[in-house]
Every structure is written in C-alpha cells, then in structure tokens.
PDB file of C-alpha atoms in Angstrom:
ATOM      1  CA  UNK A 166       0.000   0.000   0.000  1.00 44.00           C
ATOM      2  CA  UNK A 167       1.371   3.482  -0.838  1.00 42.00           C
ATOM      3  CA  UNK A 168       2.401   5.611   2.119  1.00 47.00           C
ATOM      4  CA  UNK A 169      -0.278   7.919   3.544  1.00 41.00           C
ATOM      5  CA  UNK A 170       0.884  11.357   4.610  1.00 37.00           C
ATOM      6  CA  UNK A 171      -0.233  12.834   7.891  1.00 41.00           C
ATOM      7  CA  UNK A 172       0.477  15.497  10.459  1.00 39.00           C
ATOM      8  CA  UNK A 173       0.333  12.941  13.246  1.00 45.00           C
ATOM      9  CA  UNK A 174       3.227  12.899  15.651  1.00 41.00           C
ATOM     10  CA  UNK A 175       4.416  10.584  18.377  1.00 42.00           C
ATOM     11  CA  UNK A 176       5.201  11.905  21.809  1.00 40.00           C
ATOM     12  CA  UNK A 177       7.109  10.206  24.585  1.00 41.00           C
ATOM     13  CA  UNK A 178       4.206   8.692  26.549  1.00 47.00           C
ATOM     14  CA  UNK A 179       3.897   5.553  28.631  1.00 45.00           C
ATOM     15  CA  UNK A 180       4.258   2.524  26.420  1.00 45.00           C
ATOM     16  CA  UNK A 181       5.756   4.506  23.555  1.00 47.00           C
ATOM     17  CA  UNK A 182       9.417   3.593  23.921  1.00 46.00           C
ATOM     18  CA  UNK A 183      12.477   4.206  26.016  1.00 45.00           C
ATOM     19  CA  UNK A 184      11.862   6.899  28.655  1.00 49.00           C
ATOM     20  CA  UNK A 185      13.341  10.199  27.534  1.00 51.00           C
ATOM     21  CA  UNK A 186      14.067   9.155  23.954  1.00 57.00           C
ATOM     22  CA  UNK A 187      12.742  10.933  20.877  1.00 70.00           C
ATOM     23  CA  UNK A 188      10.132   8.577  19.458  1.00 83.00           C
ATOM     24  CA  UNK A 189       9.267   9.069  15.780  1.00 89.00           C
ATOM     25  CA  UNK A 190       9.055   5.527  14.403  1.00 95.00           C
ATOM     26  CA  UNK A 191       6.611   2.744  15.227  1.00 96.00           C
ATOM     27  CA  UNK A 192       5.105  -0.588  14.210  1.00 96.00           C
ATOM     28  CA  UNK A 193       1.394  -0.826  15.022  1.00 96.00           C
ATOM     29  CA  UNK A 194      -1.533  -3.237  14.811  1.00 95.00           C
ATOM     30  CA  UNK A 195      -4.831  -1.899  13.480  1.00 94.00           C
ATOM     31  CA  UNK A 196      -8.242  -3.100  14.669  1.00 94.00           C
ATOM     32  CA  UNK A 197     -11.004  -4.522  12.512  1.00 92.00           C
ATOM     33  CA  UNK A 198     -13.721  -2.131  11.330  1.00 92.00           C
ATOM     34  CA  UNK A 199     -16.254  -2.898  14.075  1.00 93.00           C
ATOM     35  CA  UNK A 200     -13.796  -2.572  16.956  1.00 94.00           C
ATOM     36  CA  UNK A 201     -12.244   0.552  15.474  1.00 95.00           C
ATOM     37  CA  UNK A 202     -15.715   2.111  15.271  1.00 96.00           C
ATOM     38  CA  UNK A 203     -16.364   1.206  18.917  1.00 96.00           C
ATOM     39  CA  UNK A 204     -13.131   2.853  20.066  1.00 97.00           C
ATOM     40  CA  UNK A 205     -13.817   5.918  17.924  1.00 96.00           C
ATOM     41  CA  UNK A 206     -17.199   6.175  19.661  1.00 97.00           C
ATOM     42  CA  UNK A 207     -15.388   6.193  23.018  1.00 98.00           C
ATOM     43  CA  UNK A 208     -13.144   9.006  21.761  1.00 98.00           C
ATOM     44  CA  UNK A 209     -16.298  10.868  20.737  1.00 97.00           C
ATOM     45  CA  UNK A 210     -17.944  10.438  24.148  1.00 98.00           C
ATOM     46  CA  UNK A 211     -14.947  12.049  25.811  1.00 98.00           C
ATOM     47  CA  UNK A 212     -14.933  14.897  23.306  1.00 97.00           C
ATOM     48  CA  UNK A 213     -18.651  15.510  23.814  1.00 97.00           C
ATOM     49  CA  UNK A 214     -17.992  15.796  27.565  1.00 98.00           C
ATOM     50  CA  UNK A 215     -15.203  18.348  26.884  1.00 98.00           C
ATOM     51  CA  UNK A 216     -12.624  15.966  28.331  1.00 98.00           C
ATOM     52  CA  UNK A 217      -9.195  14.951  27.014  1.00 98.00           C
ATOM     53  CA  UNK A 218      -9.563  12.541  24.107  1.00 97.00           C
ATOM     54  CA  UNK A 219      -7.658  11.027  21.230  1.00 97.00           C
ATOM     55  CA  UNK A 220     -10.261  12.434  18.847  1.00 95.00           C
ATOM     56  CA  UNK A 221      -8.941  15.291  16.719  1.00 90.00           C
ATOM     57  CA  UNK A 222     -10.906  18.241  15.354  1.00 83.00           C
ATOM     58  CA  UNK A 223      -9.290  17.683  11.963  1.00 78.00           C
ATOM     59  CA  UNK A 224      -8.222  14.036  12.074  1.00 73.00           C
ATOM     60  CA  UNK A 225      -5.692  12.745   9.576  1.00 81.00           C
ATOM     61  CA  UNK A 226      -6.192   9.452   7.704  1.00 82.00           C
ATOM     62  CA  UNK A 227      -3.534   7.820   9.876  1.00 85.00           C
ATOM     63  CA  UNK A 228      -4.900   8.903  13.264  1.00 90.00           C
ATOM     64  CA  UNK A 229      -6.619   5.632  14.130  1.00 93.00           C
ATOM     65  CA  UNK A 230      -6.950   3.380  17.184  1.00 96.00           C
ATOM     66  CA  UNK A 231      -4.008   0.974  17.255  1.00 96.00           C
ATOM     67  CA  UNK A 232      -1.796  -1.253  19.376  1.00 97.00           C
ATOM     68  CA  UNK A 233       1.870  -0.258  19.295  1.00 97.00           C
ATOM     69  CA  UNK A 234       4.189  -3.258  18.995  1.00 96.00           C
ATOM     70  CA  UNK A 235       7.349  -1.157  18.991  1.00 96.00           C
ATOM     71  CA  UNK A 236       8.317   2.515  18.943  1.00 95.00           C
ATOM     72  CA  UNK A 237      11.691   4.197  18.874  1.00 94.00           C
ATOM     73  CA  UNK A 238      13.946   6.771  17.306  1.00 91.00           C
ATOM     74  CA  UNK A 239      14.898   4.993  14.096  1.00 91.00           C
ATOM     75  CA  UNK A 240      14.474   1.842  12.019  1.00 94.00           C
ATOM     76  CA  UNK A 241      17.357   0.569   9.922  1.00 93.00           C
ATOM     77  CA  UNK A 242      16.672   0.155   6.207  1.00 94.00           C
ATOM     78  CA  UNK A 243      17.332  -3.582   6.343  1.00 96.00           C
ATOM     79  CA  UNK A 244      14.828  -3.948   9.191  1.00 96.00           C
ATOM     80  CA  UNK A 245      12.164  -2.066   7.229  1.00 94.00           C
ATOM     81  CA  UNK A 246      12.813  -4.429   4.335  1.00 94.00           C
ATOM     82  CA  UNK A 247      12.371  -7.479   6.593  1.00 94.00           C
ATOM     83  CA  UNK A 248       9.258  -6.333   8.487  1.00 95.00           C
ATOM     84  CA  UNK A 249       6.642  -7.260   5.836  1.00 92.00           C
ATOM     85  CA  UNK A 250       7.637 -10.923   5.940  1.00 90.00           C
ATOM     86  CA  UNK A 251       7.793 -10.786   9.739  1.00 90.00           C
ATOM     87  CA  UNK A 252       4.308  -9.391  10.391  1.00 87.00           C
ATOM     88  CA  UNK A 253       2.382  -9.397   7.108  1.00 71.00           C
ATOM     89  CA  UNK A 254      -0.727 -11.484   6.501  1.00 72.00           C
ATOM     90  CA  UNK A 255      -1.950 -11.356  10.100  1.00 80.00           C
ATOM     91  CA  UNK A 256      -5.250 -12.802  11.256  1.00 84.00           C
ATOM     92  CA  UNK A 257      -4.558 -12.443  14.965  1.00 91.00           C
ATOM     93  CA  UNK A 258      -7.481 -12.525  17.438  1.00 94.00           C
ATOM     94  CA  UNK A 259      -7.399  -9.753  20.042  1.00 94.00           C
ATOM     95  CA  UNK A 260      -9.615  -8.865  22.972  1.00 96.00           C
ATOM     96  CA  UNK A 261      -9.879  -5.305  24.253  1.00 97.00           C
ATOM     97  CA  UNK A 262     -10.671  -5.398  27.944  1.00 97.00           C
ATOM     98  CA  UNK A 263     -11.060  -3.016  30.866  1.00 96.00           C
ATOM     99  CA  UNK A 264      -9.799   0.519  31.315  1.00 98.00           C
ATOM    100  CA  UNK A 265      -6.233   0.993  32.512  1.00 97.00           C
ATOM    101  CA  UNK A 266      -4.530   4.141  33.754  1.00 98.00           C
ATOM    102  CA  UNK A 267      -0.844   4.971  33.252  1.00 97.00           C
ATOM    103  CA  UNK A 268       0.787   7.528  35.489  1.00 95.00           C
ATOM    104  CA  UNK A 269       0.563  10.041  36.933  1.00 93.00           C
ATOM    105  CA  UNK A 270       3.476  11.835  35.345  1.00 92.00           C
ATOM    106  CA  UNK A 271       3.698  15.572  35.985  1.00 92.00           C
ATOM    107  CA  UNK A 272       0.133  15.446  37.275  1.00 92.00           C
ATOM    108  CA  UNK A 273      -1.254  13.857  34.093  1.00 97.00           C
ATOM    109  CA  UNK A 274      -2.612  10.414  33.273  1.00 98.00           C
ATOM    110  CA  UNK A 275      -3.094   8.310  30.163  1.00 98.00           C
ATOM    111  CA  UNK A 276      -6.367   6.356  29.958  1.00 98.00           C
ATOM    112  CA  UNK A 277      -6.327   3.262  27.743  1.00 98.00           C
ATOM    113  CA  UNK A 278      -8.195   0.081  26.897  1.00 98.00           C
ATOM    114  CA  UNK A 279      -6.334  -3.006  28.042  1.00 97.00           C
ATOM    115  CA  UNK A 280      -5.426  -5.509  25.338  1.00 98.00           C
ATOM    116  CA  UNK A 281      -5.600  -8.987  26.840  1.00 96.00           C
ATOM    117  CA  UNK A 282      -2.321 -10.741  26.141  1.00 95.00           C
ATOM    118  CA  UNK A 283      -2.066 -14.057  24.345  1.00 94.00           C
ATOM    119  CA  UNK A 284       0.904 -16.245  23.507  1.00 94.00           C
ATOM    120  CA  UNK A 285       0.575 -15.328  19.824  1.00 93.00           C
ATOM    121  CA  UNK A 286       0.473 -11.591  20.551  1.00 95.00           C
ATOM    122  CA  UNK A 287       3.480 -11.746  22.864  1.00 95.00           C
ATOM    123  CA  UNK A 288       5.424 -13.780  20.312  1.00 93.00           C
ATOM    124  CA  UNK A 289       4.642 -11.285  17.543  1.00 94.00           C
ATOM    125  CA  UNK A 290       5.675  -8.317  19.677  1.00 96.00           C
ATOM    126  CA  UNK A 291       8.882 -10.056  20.711  1.00 95.00           C
ATOM    127  CA  UNK A 292       9.796 -10.723  17.062  1.00 94.00           C
ATOM    128  CA  UNK A 293       9.159  -7.129  16.055  1.00 96.00           C
ATOM    129  CA  UNK A 294      11.026  -5.697  19.049  1.00 96.00           C
ATOM    130  CA  UNK A 295      13.997  -7.993  18.474  1.00 95.00           C
ATOM    131  CA  UNK A 296      14.161  -6.988  14.811  1.00 95.00           C
ATOM    132  CA  UNK A 297      13.836  -3.246  15.492  1.00 95.00           C
ATOM    133  CA  UNK A 298      16.062  -3.287  18.560  1.00 94.00           C
ATOM    134  CA  UNK A 299      15.262  -2.352  22.160  1.00 90.00           C
ATOM    135  CA  UNK A 300      17.220  -1.168  25.180  1.00 86.00           C
ATOM    136  CA  UNK A 301      16.828  -3.049  28.455  1.00 85.00           C
ATOM    137  CA  UNK A 302      14.828  -0.149  29.957  1.00 85.00           C
ATOM    138  CA  UNK A 303      12.519   0.235  26.950  1.00 89.00           C
ATOM    139  CA  UNK A 304       8.778  -0.281  27.421  1.00 92.00           C
ATOM    140  CA  UNK A 305       9.093  -2.793  24.558  1.00 95.00           C
ATOM    141  CA  UNK A 306      11.833  -4.929  26.123  1.00 93.00           C
ATOM    142  CA  UNK A 307      11.000  -8.533  27.131  1.00 87.00           C
ATOM    143  CA  UNK A 308       8.634  -8.587  30.097  1.00 89.00           C
ATOM    144  CA  UNK A 309       8.001  -4.808  30.032  1.00 94.00           C
ATOM    145  CA  UNK A 310       5.391  -4.374  27.278  1.00 96.00           C
ATOM    146  CA  UNK A 311       1.802  -3.467  28.231  1.00 97.00           C
ATOM    147  CA  UNK A 312      -0.404  -3.751  25.119  1.00 97.00           C
ATOM    148  CA  UNK A 313      -3.179  -1.166  24.980  1.00 98.00           C
ATOM    149  CA  UNK A 314      -5.302   1.143  22.835  1.00 98.00           C
ATOM    150  CA  UNK A 315      -5.143   4.776  23.951  1.00 98.00           C
ATOM    151  CA  UNK A 316      -8.365   6.687  24.673  1.00 98.00           C
ATOM    152  CA  UNK A 317      -7.010   9.902  26.221  1.00 98.00           C
ATOM    153  CA  UNK A 318      -3.620  11.411  27.036  1.00 97.00           C
ATOM    154  CA  UNK A 319      -2.627  14.158  29.450  1.00 97.00           C
ATOM    155  CA  UNK A 320      -5.689  13.668  31.645  1.00 98.00           C
ATOM    156  CA  UNK A 321      -5.483  15.790  34.822  1.00 98.00           C
ATOM    157  CA  UNK A 322      -5.685  13.570  37.890  1.00 97.00           C
ATOM    158  CA  UNK A 323      -8.767  15.432  39.094  1.00 97.00           C
ATOM    159  CA  UNK A 324     -10.614  14.638  35.828  1.00 98.00           C
ATOM    160  CA  UNK A 325     -10.120  10.865  35.933  1.00 98.00           C
ATOM    161  CA  UNK A 326     -13.515  10.256  37.538  1.00 98.00           C
ATOM    162  CA  UNK A 327     -15.241  12.345  34.878  1.00 98.00           C
ATOM    163  CA  UNK A 328     -13.457  10.390  32.134  1.00 98.00           C
ATOM    164  CA  UNK A 329     -14.595   7.065  33.585  1.00 98.00           C
ATOM    165  CA  UNK A 330     -18.149   8.357  33.966  1.00 98.00           C
ATOM    166  CA  UNK A 331     -18.257   9.686  30.396  1.00 98.00           C
ATOM    167  CA  UNK A 332     -17.090   6.362  28.981  1.00 98.00           C
ATOM    168  CA  UNK A 333     -19.788   4.468  30.869  1.00 95.00           C
ATOM    169  CA  UNK A 334     -19.797   0.676  30.858  1.00 93.00           C
ATOM    170  CA  UNK A 335     -16.827  -0.639  28.907  1.00 93.00           C
ATOM    171  CA  UNK A 336     -17.583  -4.043  27.429  1.00 93.00           C
ATOM    172  CA  UNK A 337     -14.901  -6.366  26.117  1.00 95.00           C
ATOM    173  CA  UNK A 338     -14.351  -6.070  22.369  1.00 95.00           C
ATOM    174  CA  UNK A 339     -13.371  -9.068  20.279  1.00 94.00           C
ATOM    175  CA  UNK A 340     -11.388  -8.165  17.187  1.00 91.00           C
ATOM    176  CA  UNK A 341      -9.274  -9.831  14.547  1.00 90.00           C
ATOM    177  CA  UNK A 342      -6.225  -7.897  13.454  1.00 88.00           C
ATOM    178  CA  UNK A 343      -5.743  -8.084   9.729  1.00 71.00           C
ATOM    179  CA  UNK A 344      -3.281  -5.231   9.279  1.00 88.00           C
ATOM    180  CA  UNK A 345      -0.001  -4.034  10.672  1.00 93.00           C
ATOM    181  CA  UNK A 346       1.463  -0.684   9.701  1.00 94.00           C
ATOM    182  CA  UNK A 347       4.663   1.310   9.913  1.00 95.00           C
ATOM    183  CA  UNK A 348       4.581   4.943  10.947  1.00 93.00           C
ATOM    184  CA  UNK A 349       7.465   7.255  10.082  1.00 93.00           C
ATOM    185  CA  UNK A 350       7.023  10.415  12.127  1.00 89.00           C
ATOM    186  CA  UNK A 351      10.000  12.118  10.515  1.00 89.00           C
ATOM    187  CA  UNK A 352       8.566  11.821   6.995  1.00 88.00           C
ATOM    188  CA  UNK A 353       4.950  11.976   8.282  1.00 87.00           C
ATOM    189  CA  UNK A 354       3.939   8.869   6.329  1.00 91.00           C
ATOM    190  CA  UNK A 355       2.339   5.531   7.197  1.00 93.00           C
ATOM    191  CA  UNK A 356       2.113   2.349   5.186  1.00 93.00           C
ATOM    192  CA  UNK A 357       0.651  -1.118   5.597  1.00 92.00           C
ATOM    193  CA  UNK A 358       3.081  -3.975   6.028  1.00 92.00           C
ATOM    194  CA  UNK A 359       1.946  -6.677   3.620  1.00 71.00           C
ATOM    195  CA  UNK A 360       3.442 -10.118   3.027  1.00 63.00           C
ATOM    196  CA  UNK A 361       5.841 -10.432   0.099  1.00 62.00           C
ATOM    197  CA  UNK A 362       4.408 -11.665  -3.168  1.00 56.00           C
ATOM    198  CA  UNK A 363       4.984 -15.207  -4.476  1.00 53.00           C
TER     199      UNK A 363
END
C-alpha cells in the first residue's frame, strides 16, 4: 500500500518507547472495522464531555486506534525491508478489555483500553522488538510491554472520575487484526506492512 501522509506525531508517553528518547518511528496493529468504530465512539464520548480525548478536530487518515508493537527513534533500512515478511498477513485474534490508567506523570494520566495478552500476541511483539532493537529499559523490552489502545492522554488527575463516567460501561471487544502498519514520524507517512508476493 502506498504511504499515507499525515500530520500525526508521536510523543514520549507511557508505552511509547524508552523513557526520555525521541520517538518518531513505530510498528502498530490496526483493529477490525467494528472494533475501530467502537473505540472511535469512546473518543467521541470524551470529546462531547469536553474531556481529554484522542479524537482530533481535523483528524488525519492515519490517526486511528491501534496497538503499538514497537516505537523508537529509528528503524534501519534492512529492518524495514524485513518487516513485511515478519508481520504481514496477520489474522490475529485480540480482545480489548477493561480501562487501565498509566501515570501520573507531571500530574497527568493516560487512559487506555487493556489488550488482553495471548501467547501469539506476545510472540509477535517479541519478534518485532527484536528486529527493530530495544534497550533493556525500553517499554518494549522482554517482560516490560503493556499492550493497549489509547483513549485519552494528558488527563489531569482530578478529571479521571469524569473520564470514567463519560465512557460508561466498557464491554470487552473481540477483534481480529488483519493489518499491521509502519509509521514514520520524521517523513509523516504511514504504510501497511503486507506479506511479500509469491
């Protein structure tokens, strides 16, 4: 798939990479259409309540709910060339579970949907992280990864209750991941990682 240009950027948040590093590159799983729509509706509920949300006033085509397998400062050209064969052609079942809260950091929280881990998901993330490279203190190092889908960043501690109330009952979402993408925050482009042709 041709790269899609976007103004989306990656900040150094919980689960985004090594603490303190400039994070501009990532490998991400996308949800199926029904689960993506459900998460987008949760973004909308927060926006309608005038609370922090991942929804954007002018969203770009690449600003979508996702699960980050790896994020960091750079990806070597040979790794980019190998990634399609490593992750392409996925049909991986996922279950989005309860709300989780990361933080606080500087008085702010990140509110996310838990992604229930499975052996297949952990194995995929480990392969991607090993290929892209991780430091021992990275959020993507073995035993340190917390899979999630972000609902809201930079939530003031005093607004957490309002966020939970606005979201209401959060039911588990069953999804099948059929796509994995690369995001290049330096070039502001994203592309789908597909399996190599015959």
